[in-house]
GROMACS .gro file of C-alpha atoms in nm:
model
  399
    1UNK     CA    1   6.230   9.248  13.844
    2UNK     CA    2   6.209   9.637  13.797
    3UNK     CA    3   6.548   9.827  13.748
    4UNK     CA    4   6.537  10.009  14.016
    5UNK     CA    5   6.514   9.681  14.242
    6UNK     CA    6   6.747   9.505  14.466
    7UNK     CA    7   6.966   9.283  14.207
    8UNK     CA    8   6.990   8.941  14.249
    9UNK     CA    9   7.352   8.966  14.383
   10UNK     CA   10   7.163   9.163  14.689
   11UNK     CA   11   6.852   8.958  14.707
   12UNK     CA   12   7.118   8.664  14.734
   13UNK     CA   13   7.327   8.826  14.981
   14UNK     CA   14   7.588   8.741  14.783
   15UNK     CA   15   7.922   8.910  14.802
   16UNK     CA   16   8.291   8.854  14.642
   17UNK     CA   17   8.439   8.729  14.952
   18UNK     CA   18   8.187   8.476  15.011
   19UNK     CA   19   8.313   8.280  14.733
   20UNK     CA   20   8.641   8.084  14.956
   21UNK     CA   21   8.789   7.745  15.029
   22UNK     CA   22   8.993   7.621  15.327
   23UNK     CA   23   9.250   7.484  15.029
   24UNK     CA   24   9.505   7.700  15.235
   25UNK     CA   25   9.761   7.909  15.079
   26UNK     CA   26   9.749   8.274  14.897
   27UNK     CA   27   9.478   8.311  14.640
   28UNK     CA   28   9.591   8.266  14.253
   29UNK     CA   29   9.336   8.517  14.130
   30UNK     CA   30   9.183   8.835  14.260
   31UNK     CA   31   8.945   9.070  14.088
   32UNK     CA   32   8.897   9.464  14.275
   33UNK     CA   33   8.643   9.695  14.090
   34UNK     CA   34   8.740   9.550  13.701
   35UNK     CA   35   8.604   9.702  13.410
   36UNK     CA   36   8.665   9.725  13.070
   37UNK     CA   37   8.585  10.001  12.847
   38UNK     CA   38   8.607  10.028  12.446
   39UNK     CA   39   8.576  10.323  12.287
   40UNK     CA   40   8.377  10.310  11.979
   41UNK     CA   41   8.420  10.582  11.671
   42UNK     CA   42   8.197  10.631  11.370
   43UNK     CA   43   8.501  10.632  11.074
   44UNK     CA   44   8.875  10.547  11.081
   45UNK     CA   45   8.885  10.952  10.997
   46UNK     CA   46   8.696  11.051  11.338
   47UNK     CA   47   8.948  10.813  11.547
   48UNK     CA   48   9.273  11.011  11.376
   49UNK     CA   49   9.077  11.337  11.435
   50UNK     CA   50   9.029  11.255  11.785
   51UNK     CA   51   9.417  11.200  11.799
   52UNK     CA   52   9.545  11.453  11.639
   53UNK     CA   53   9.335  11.749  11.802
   54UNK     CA   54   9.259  11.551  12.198
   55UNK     CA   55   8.907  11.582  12.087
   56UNK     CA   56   8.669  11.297  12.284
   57UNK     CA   57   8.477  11.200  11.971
   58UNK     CA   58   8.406  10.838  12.065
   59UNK     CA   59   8.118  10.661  12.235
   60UNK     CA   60   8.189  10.460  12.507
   61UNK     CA   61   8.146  10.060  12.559
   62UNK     CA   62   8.168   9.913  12.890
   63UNK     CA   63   8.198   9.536  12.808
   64UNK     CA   64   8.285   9.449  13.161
   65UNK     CA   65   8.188   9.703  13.546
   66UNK     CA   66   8.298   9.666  13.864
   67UNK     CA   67   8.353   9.283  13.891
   68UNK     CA   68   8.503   9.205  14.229
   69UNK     CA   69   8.585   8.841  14.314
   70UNK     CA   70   8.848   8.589  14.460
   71UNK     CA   71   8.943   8.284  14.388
   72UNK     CA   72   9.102   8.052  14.642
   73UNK     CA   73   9.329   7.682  14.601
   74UNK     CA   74   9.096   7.418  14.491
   75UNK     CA   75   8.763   7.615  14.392
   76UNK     CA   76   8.581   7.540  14.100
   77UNK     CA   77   8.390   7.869  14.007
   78UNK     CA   78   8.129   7.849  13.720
   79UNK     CA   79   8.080   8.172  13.478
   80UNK     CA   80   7.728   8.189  13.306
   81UNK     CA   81   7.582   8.444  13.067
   82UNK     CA   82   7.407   8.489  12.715
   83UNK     CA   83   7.618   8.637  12.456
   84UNK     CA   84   7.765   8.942  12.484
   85UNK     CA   85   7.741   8.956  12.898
   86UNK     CA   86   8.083   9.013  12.942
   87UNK     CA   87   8.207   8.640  12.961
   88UNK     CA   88   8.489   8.672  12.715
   89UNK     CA   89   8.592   9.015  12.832
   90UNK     CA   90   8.646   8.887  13.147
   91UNK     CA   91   8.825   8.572  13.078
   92UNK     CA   92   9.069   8.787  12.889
   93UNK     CA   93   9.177   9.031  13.134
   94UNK     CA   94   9.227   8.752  13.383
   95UNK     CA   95   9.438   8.569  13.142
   96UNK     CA   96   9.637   8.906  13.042
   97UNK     CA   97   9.591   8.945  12.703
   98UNK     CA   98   9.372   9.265  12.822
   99UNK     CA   99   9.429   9.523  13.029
  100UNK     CA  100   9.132   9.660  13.223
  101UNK     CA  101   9.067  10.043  13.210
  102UNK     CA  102   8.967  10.013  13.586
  103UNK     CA  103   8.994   9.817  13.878
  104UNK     CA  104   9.303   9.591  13.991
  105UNK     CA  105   9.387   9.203  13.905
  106UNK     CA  106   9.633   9.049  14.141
  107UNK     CA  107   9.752   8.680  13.948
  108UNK     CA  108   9.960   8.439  14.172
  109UNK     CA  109  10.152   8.123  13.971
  110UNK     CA  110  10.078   7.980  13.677
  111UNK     CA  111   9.813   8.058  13.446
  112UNK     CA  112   9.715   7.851  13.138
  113UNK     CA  113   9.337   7.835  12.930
  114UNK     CA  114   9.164   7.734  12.646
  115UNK     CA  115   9.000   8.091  12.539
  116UNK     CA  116   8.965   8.028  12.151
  117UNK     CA  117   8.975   7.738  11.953
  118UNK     CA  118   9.325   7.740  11.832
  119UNK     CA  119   9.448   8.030  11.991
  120UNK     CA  120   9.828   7.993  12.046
  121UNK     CA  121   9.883   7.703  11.780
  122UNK     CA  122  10.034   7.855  11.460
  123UNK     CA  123   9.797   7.716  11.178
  124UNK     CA  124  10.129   7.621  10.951
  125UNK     CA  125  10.311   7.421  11.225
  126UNK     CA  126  10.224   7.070  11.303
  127UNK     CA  127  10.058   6.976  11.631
  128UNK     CA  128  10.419   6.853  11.771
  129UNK     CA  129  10.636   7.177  11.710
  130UNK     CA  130  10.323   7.386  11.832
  131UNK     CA  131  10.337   7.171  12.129
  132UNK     CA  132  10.673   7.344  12.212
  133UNK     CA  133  10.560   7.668  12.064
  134UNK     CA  134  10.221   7.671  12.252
  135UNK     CA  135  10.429   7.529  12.550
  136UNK     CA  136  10.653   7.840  12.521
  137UNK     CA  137  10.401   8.082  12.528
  138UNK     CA  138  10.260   7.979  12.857
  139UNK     CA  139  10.643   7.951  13.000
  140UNK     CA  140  10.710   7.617  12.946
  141UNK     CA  141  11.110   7.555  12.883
  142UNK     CA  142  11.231   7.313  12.582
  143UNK     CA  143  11.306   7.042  12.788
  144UNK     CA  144  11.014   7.055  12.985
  145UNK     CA  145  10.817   7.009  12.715
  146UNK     CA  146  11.012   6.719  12.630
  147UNK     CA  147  10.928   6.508  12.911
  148UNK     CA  148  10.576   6.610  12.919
  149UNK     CA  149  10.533   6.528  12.513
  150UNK     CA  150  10.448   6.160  12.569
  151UNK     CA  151  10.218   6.239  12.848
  152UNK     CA  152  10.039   6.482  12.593
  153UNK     CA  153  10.029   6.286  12.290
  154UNK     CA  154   9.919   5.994  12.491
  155UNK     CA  155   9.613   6.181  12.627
  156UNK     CA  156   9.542   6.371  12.280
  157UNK     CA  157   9.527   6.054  12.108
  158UNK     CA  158   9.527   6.199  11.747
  159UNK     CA  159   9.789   5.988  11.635
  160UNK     CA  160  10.050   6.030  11.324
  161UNK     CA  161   9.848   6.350  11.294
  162UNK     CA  162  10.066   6.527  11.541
  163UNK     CA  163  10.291   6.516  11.264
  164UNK     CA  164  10.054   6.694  10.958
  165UNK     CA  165   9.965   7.074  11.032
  166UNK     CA  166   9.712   7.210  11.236
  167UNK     CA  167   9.572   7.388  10.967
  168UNK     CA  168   9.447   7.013  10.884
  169UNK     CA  169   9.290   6.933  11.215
  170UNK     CA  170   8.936   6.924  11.261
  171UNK     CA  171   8.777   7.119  11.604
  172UNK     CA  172   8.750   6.841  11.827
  173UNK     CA  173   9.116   6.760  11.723
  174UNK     CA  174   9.261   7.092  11.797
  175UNK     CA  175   9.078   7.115  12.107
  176UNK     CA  176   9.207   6.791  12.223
  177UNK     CA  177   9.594   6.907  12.159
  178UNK     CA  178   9.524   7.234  12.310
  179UNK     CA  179   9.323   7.041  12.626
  180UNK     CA  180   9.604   6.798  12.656
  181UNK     CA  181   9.892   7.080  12.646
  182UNK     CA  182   9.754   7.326  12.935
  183UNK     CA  183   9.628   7.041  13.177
  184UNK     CA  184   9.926   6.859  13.169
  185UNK     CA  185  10.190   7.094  13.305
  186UNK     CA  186   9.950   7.168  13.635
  187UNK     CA  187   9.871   7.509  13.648
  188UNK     CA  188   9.764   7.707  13.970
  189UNK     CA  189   9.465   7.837  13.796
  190UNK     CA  190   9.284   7.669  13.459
  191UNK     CA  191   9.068   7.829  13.253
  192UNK     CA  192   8.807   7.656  12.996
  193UNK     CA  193   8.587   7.868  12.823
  194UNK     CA  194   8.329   7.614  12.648
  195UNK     CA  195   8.592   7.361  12.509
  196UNK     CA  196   8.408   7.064  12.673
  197UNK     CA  197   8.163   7.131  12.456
  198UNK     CA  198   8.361   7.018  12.090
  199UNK     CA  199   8.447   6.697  12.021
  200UNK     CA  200   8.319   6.396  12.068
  201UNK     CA  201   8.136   6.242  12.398
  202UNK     CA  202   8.424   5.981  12.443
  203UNK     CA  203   8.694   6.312  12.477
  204UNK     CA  204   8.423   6.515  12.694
  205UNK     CA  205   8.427   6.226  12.932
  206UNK     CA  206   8.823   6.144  12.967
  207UNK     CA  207   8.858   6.587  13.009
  208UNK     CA  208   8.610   6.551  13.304
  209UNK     CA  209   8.727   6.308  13.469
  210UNK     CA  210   9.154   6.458  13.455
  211UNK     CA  211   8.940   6.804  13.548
  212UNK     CA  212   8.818   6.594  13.864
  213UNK     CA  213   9.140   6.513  13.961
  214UNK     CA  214   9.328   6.820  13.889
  215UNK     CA  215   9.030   6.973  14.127
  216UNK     CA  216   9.105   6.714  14.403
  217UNK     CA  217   9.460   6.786  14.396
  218UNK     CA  218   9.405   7.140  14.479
  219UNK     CA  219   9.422   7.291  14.106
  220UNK     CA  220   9.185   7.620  14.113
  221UNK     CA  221   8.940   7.593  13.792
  222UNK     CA  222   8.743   7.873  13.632
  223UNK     CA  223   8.472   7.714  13.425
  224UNK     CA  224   8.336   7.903  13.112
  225UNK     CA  225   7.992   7.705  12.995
  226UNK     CA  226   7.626   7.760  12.850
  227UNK     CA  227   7.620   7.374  12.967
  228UNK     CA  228   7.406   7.495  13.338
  229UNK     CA  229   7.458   7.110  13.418
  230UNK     CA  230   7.864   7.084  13.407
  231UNK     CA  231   7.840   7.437  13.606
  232UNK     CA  232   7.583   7.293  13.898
  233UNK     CA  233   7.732   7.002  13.920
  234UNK     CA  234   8.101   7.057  13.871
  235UNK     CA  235   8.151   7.408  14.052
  236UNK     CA  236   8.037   7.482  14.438
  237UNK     CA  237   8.047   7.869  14.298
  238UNK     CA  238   7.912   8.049  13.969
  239UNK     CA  239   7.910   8.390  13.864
  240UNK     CA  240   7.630   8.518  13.681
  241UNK     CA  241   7.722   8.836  13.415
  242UNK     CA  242   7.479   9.017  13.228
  243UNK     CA  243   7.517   9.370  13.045
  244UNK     CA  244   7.841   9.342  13.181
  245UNK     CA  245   7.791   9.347  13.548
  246UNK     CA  246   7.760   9.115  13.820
  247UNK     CA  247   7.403   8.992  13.830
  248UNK     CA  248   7.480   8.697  14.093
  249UNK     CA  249   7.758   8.569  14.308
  250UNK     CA  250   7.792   8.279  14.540
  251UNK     CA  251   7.675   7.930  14.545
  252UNK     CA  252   7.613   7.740  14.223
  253UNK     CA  253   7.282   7.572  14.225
  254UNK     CA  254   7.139   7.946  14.382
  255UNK     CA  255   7.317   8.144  14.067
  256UNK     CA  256   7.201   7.887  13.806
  257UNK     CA  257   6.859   7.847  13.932
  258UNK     CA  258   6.840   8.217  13.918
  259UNK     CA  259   6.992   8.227  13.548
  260UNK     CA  260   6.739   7.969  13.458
  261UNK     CA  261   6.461   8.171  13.555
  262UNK     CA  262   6.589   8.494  13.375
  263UNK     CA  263   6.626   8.299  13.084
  264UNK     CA  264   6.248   8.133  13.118
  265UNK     CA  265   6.102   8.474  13.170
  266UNK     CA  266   6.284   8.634  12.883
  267UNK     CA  267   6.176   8.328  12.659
  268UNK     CA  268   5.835   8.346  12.499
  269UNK     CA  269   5.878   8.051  12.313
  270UNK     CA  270   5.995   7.782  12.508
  271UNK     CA  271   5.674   7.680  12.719
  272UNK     CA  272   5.423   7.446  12.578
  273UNK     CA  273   5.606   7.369  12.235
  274UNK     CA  274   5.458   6.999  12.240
  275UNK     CA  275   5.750   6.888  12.058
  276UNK     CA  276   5.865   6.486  11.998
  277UNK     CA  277   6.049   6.341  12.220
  278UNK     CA  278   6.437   6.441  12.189
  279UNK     CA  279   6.732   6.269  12.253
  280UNK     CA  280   7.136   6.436  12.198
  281UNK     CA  281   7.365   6.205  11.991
  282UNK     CA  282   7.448   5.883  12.196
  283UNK     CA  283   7.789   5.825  12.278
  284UNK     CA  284   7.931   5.473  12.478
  285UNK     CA  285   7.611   5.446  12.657
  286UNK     CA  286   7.287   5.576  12.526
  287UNK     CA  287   6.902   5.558  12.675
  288UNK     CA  288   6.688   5.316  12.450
  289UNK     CA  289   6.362   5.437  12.583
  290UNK     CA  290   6.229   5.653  12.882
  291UNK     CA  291   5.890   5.714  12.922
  292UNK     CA  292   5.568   5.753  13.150
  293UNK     CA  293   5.449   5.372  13.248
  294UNK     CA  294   5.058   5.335  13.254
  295UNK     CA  295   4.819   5.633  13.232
  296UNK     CA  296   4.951   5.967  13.182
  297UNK     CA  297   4.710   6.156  13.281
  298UNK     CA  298   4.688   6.129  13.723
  299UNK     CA  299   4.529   6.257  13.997
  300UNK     CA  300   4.738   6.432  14.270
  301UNK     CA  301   4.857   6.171  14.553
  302UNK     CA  302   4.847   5.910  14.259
  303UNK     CA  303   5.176   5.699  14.165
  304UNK     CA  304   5.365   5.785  13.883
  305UNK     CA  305   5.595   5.549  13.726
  306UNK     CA  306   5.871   5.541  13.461
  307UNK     CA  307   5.990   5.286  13.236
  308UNK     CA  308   6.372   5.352  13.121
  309UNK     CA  309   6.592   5.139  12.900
  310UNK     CA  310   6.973   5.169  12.822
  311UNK     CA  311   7.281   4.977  12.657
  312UNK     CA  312   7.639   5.019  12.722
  313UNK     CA  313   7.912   4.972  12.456
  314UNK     CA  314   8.129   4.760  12.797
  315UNK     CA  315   8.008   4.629  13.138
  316UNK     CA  316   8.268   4.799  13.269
  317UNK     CA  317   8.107   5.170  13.206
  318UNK     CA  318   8.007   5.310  13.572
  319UNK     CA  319   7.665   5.473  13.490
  320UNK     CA  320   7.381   5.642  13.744
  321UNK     CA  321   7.028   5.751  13.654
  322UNK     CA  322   6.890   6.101  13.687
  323UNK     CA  323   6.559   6.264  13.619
  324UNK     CA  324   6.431   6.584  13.647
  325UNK     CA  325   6.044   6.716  13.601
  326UNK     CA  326   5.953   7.056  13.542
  327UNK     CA  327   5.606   7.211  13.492
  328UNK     CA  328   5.579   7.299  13.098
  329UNK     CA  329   5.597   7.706  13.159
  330UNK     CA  330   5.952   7.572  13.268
  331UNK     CA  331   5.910   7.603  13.630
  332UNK     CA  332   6.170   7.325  13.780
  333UNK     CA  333   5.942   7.085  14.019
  334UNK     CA  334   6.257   6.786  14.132
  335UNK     CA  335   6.469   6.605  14.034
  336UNK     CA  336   6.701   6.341  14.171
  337UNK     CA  337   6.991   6.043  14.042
  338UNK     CA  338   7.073   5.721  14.190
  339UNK     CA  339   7.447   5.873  14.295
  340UNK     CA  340   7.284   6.198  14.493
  341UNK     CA  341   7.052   5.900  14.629
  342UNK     CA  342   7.339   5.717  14.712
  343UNK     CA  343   7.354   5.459  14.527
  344UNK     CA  344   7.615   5.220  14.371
  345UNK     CA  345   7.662   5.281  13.992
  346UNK     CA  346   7.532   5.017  13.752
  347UNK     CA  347   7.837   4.822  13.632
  348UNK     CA  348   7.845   4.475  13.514
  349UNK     CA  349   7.595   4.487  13.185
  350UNK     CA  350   7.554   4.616  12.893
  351UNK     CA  351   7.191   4.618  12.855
  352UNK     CA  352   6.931   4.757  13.139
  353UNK     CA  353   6.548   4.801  13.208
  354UNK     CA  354   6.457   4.938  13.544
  355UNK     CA  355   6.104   5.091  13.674
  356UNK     CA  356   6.113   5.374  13.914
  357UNK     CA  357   5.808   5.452  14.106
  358UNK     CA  358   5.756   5.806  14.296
  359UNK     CA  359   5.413   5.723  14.515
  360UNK     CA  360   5.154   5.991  14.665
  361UNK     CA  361   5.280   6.195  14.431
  362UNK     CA  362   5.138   6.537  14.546
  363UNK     CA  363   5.185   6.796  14.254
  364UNK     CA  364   4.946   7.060  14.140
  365UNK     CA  365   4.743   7.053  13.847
  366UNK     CA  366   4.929   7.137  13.490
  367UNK     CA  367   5.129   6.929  13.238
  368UNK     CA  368   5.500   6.873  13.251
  369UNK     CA  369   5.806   6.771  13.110
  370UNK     CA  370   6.067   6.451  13.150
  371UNK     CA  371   6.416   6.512  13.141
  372UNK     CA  372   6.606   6.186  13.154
  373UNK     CA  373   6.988   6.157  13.221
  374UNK     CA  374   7.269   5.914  13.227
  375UNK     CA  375   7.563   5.969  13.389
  376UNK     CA  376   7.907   5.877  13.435
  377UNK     CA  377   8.026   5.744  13.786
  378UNK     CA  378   8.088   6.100  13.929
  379UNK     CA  379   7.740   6.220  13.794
  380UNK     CA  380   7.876   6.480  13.570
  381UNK     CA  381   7.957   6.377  13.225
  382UNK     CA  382   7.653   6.284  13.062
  383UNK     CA  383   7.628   5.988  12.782
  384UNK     CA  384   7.300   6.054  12.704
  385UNK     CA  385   6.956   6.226  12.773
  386UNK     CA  386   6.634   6.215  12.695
  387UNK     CA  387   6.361   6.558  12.693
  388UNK     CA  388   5.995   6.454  12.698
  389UNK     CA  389   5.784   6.716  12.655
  390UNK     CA  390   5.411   6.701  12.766
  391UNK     CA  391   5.511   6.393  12.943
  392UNK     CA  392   5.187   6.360  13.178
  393UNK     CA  393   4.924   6.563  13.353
  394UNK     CA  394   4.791   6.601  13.678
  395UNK     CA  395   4.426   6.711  13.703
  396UNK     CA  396   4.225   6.844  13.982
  397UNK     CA  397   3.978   6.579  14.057
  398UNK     CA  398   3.638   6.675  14.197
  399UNK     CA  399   3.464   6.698  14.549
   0.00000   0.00000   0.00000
């Protein structure tokens, strides 16, 4: 897409006020015309200069343009970017610590968020007295936080640690403290930039599911991720930034699906790498094998079937299926899971082998790739997945 072209925000017919719930009740966040600008200077000696004489001798840095958005009760909006869009930039000036050198933010009720790993917990204090100093930086009283601390160590689950400094704690151990502390008092807006993405998958899963029903009680969420699954499938909006401005606003699978396919084109690696078979590291329930069953290589209106395998540490685990196929240039072609298939999770066992069959398959000629998923009851945690590239092939077959 040229420069001079209708942005995808347009294309989309997309706009700020599009993004709105019937949760009832005035907004806790909205954004008119932000932008941030930082003004750059070659030496400390050209900054003084510049103060001394009123002298503009700085270049100027927009990290953040004319952003325009609202948030309503009980939306889950999803922010996506690479590095250095404007993510961070924006997450600060919502949460205050900020100002923007244009524009207007209008905040309504509480406002907690996990920005930086650690921010707000003094590195010499242990995790219990930077519970209450943590707590008091977000406007929690002393004896508040008193009747919320079992509550919070209960979830954080780091044990006697709460007692050793912080200084001591490793990431996913600070992140669960930090996680515990600003879900627990029930903000009217959350903000996570990227913390589901420390620790281990045992944590990731228990934050999703109090995120689900902090959502469902009419919490307002602003999700932070480079994880495109946790923002199509958790969040009903996304916001796309790049170079600092809006490139996309409005419904999630639309944005993503449009992020996906900036980052494919801007990629000239990615397609055809003909790489092993990879697989993340498993956590309560992990896929034991997922592959093509029979002849990979089919003709168009043939079957194509898949064998997949898993184990579950407890029968008691809710799991569903999902599996996606794109062509190899990373084109997406479907994809589908037994819960958007409604279907009951698989509960009861700890070991599985199923066979899924998609007949008449009618797909073009070209190679492509296997993604398989397992999920957690709601369908967005996942335990476990499995990337097959150069799974099969579909060939033209002749007159």
């Amino acid at each position: 897409m040229g420069e001079g072209s209708a942005t995808p925000a347009q294309a989309l017919n997309l706009r700020a006020d599009a993004v709105q719930t019937s949760a009832g009740g005035p907004p806790p966040l909205r954004l008119a015309g932000v932008g941030k600008e930082y003004r750059l200077y070659d030496s400390p000696r050209a900054r003084l200069k510049s103060l001394l004489t009123g002298r503009a001798l700085h270049r100027s840095h927009w990290a953040l343009q004319g952003v325009s958005l609202q948030l309503e009760r009980g939306q889950c909006l999803g922010v996506v970017g690479h590095n250095g869009a404007g993510k961070s930039t924006l997450l600060k000036l919502i949460t205050g610590t900020v100002q923007p050198t244009q524009g207007q933010i209008e905040r309504r009720g509480r406002i907690t968020a996990i920005l930086e790993l650690g921010a707000g917990f003094h590195p010499d204090f242990t995790g219990r007295q930077n519970l209450y100093f943590g707590g008091s930086l977000i406007g929690i009283e002393h004896e508040q936080m008193a009747a919320l601390e079992a509550e919070v160590l209960a979830f954080a689950e780091i044990g006697e640690a709460i007692d050793r400094p912080v200084k001591t704690y490793s990431s996913g151990m600070v992140v669960r403290l930090a996680f515990a502390l600003v879900t627990a008092v029930e903000p009217d807006l959350l903000i996570i930039d990227e913390a589901l993405a420390v620790g281990d998958g045992y944590f990731q899963k228990k934050c999703i599911d109090r995120l689900v029903e902090y959502t469902a009680a009419g919490g307002t969420l602003l999700l932070c991720s480079h994880a495109m699954y946790y923002v199509s499938a958790f969040c009903k909006q996304a916001l796309w930034l790049r170079n600092g401005e809006v490139a996309a606003l409005g419904d999630a699978a639309a944005v993503v699906r449009r992020y996906e396919d900036y980052l494919t084109a801007k990629s000239e690696t990615q397609a055809g790498s003909g790489a092993d078979a990879v697989t993340d590291a498993p956590g309560p329930a992990r896929l034991t094998h997922a592959a093509v069953a029979g002849d990979a290589q089919l003709a168009p209106g043939g079957t194509l079937a898949f064998d997949i395998a898993w184990e579950a540490d407890s029968p008691e685990i809710d799991l569903h299926l999902g599996v996606g196929i794109n062509r190899n240039d990373g084109v997406e072609v479907c994809s589908f899971s037994t819960l958007h298939d409604g279907q009951p999770a698989f509960r009861g066992r700890r070991a599985y082998q199923v066979t899924l069959e998609l007949p008449r398959l009618e797909i073009v000629k070209g190679s492509f790739t296997l993604y398989f998923f397992l999920l957690d009851g709601h369908g967005l945690h996942i335990y476990d997945r499995r990337i097959v590239p150069d799974a099969f092939a579909f060939a033209m077959t002749s007159g």
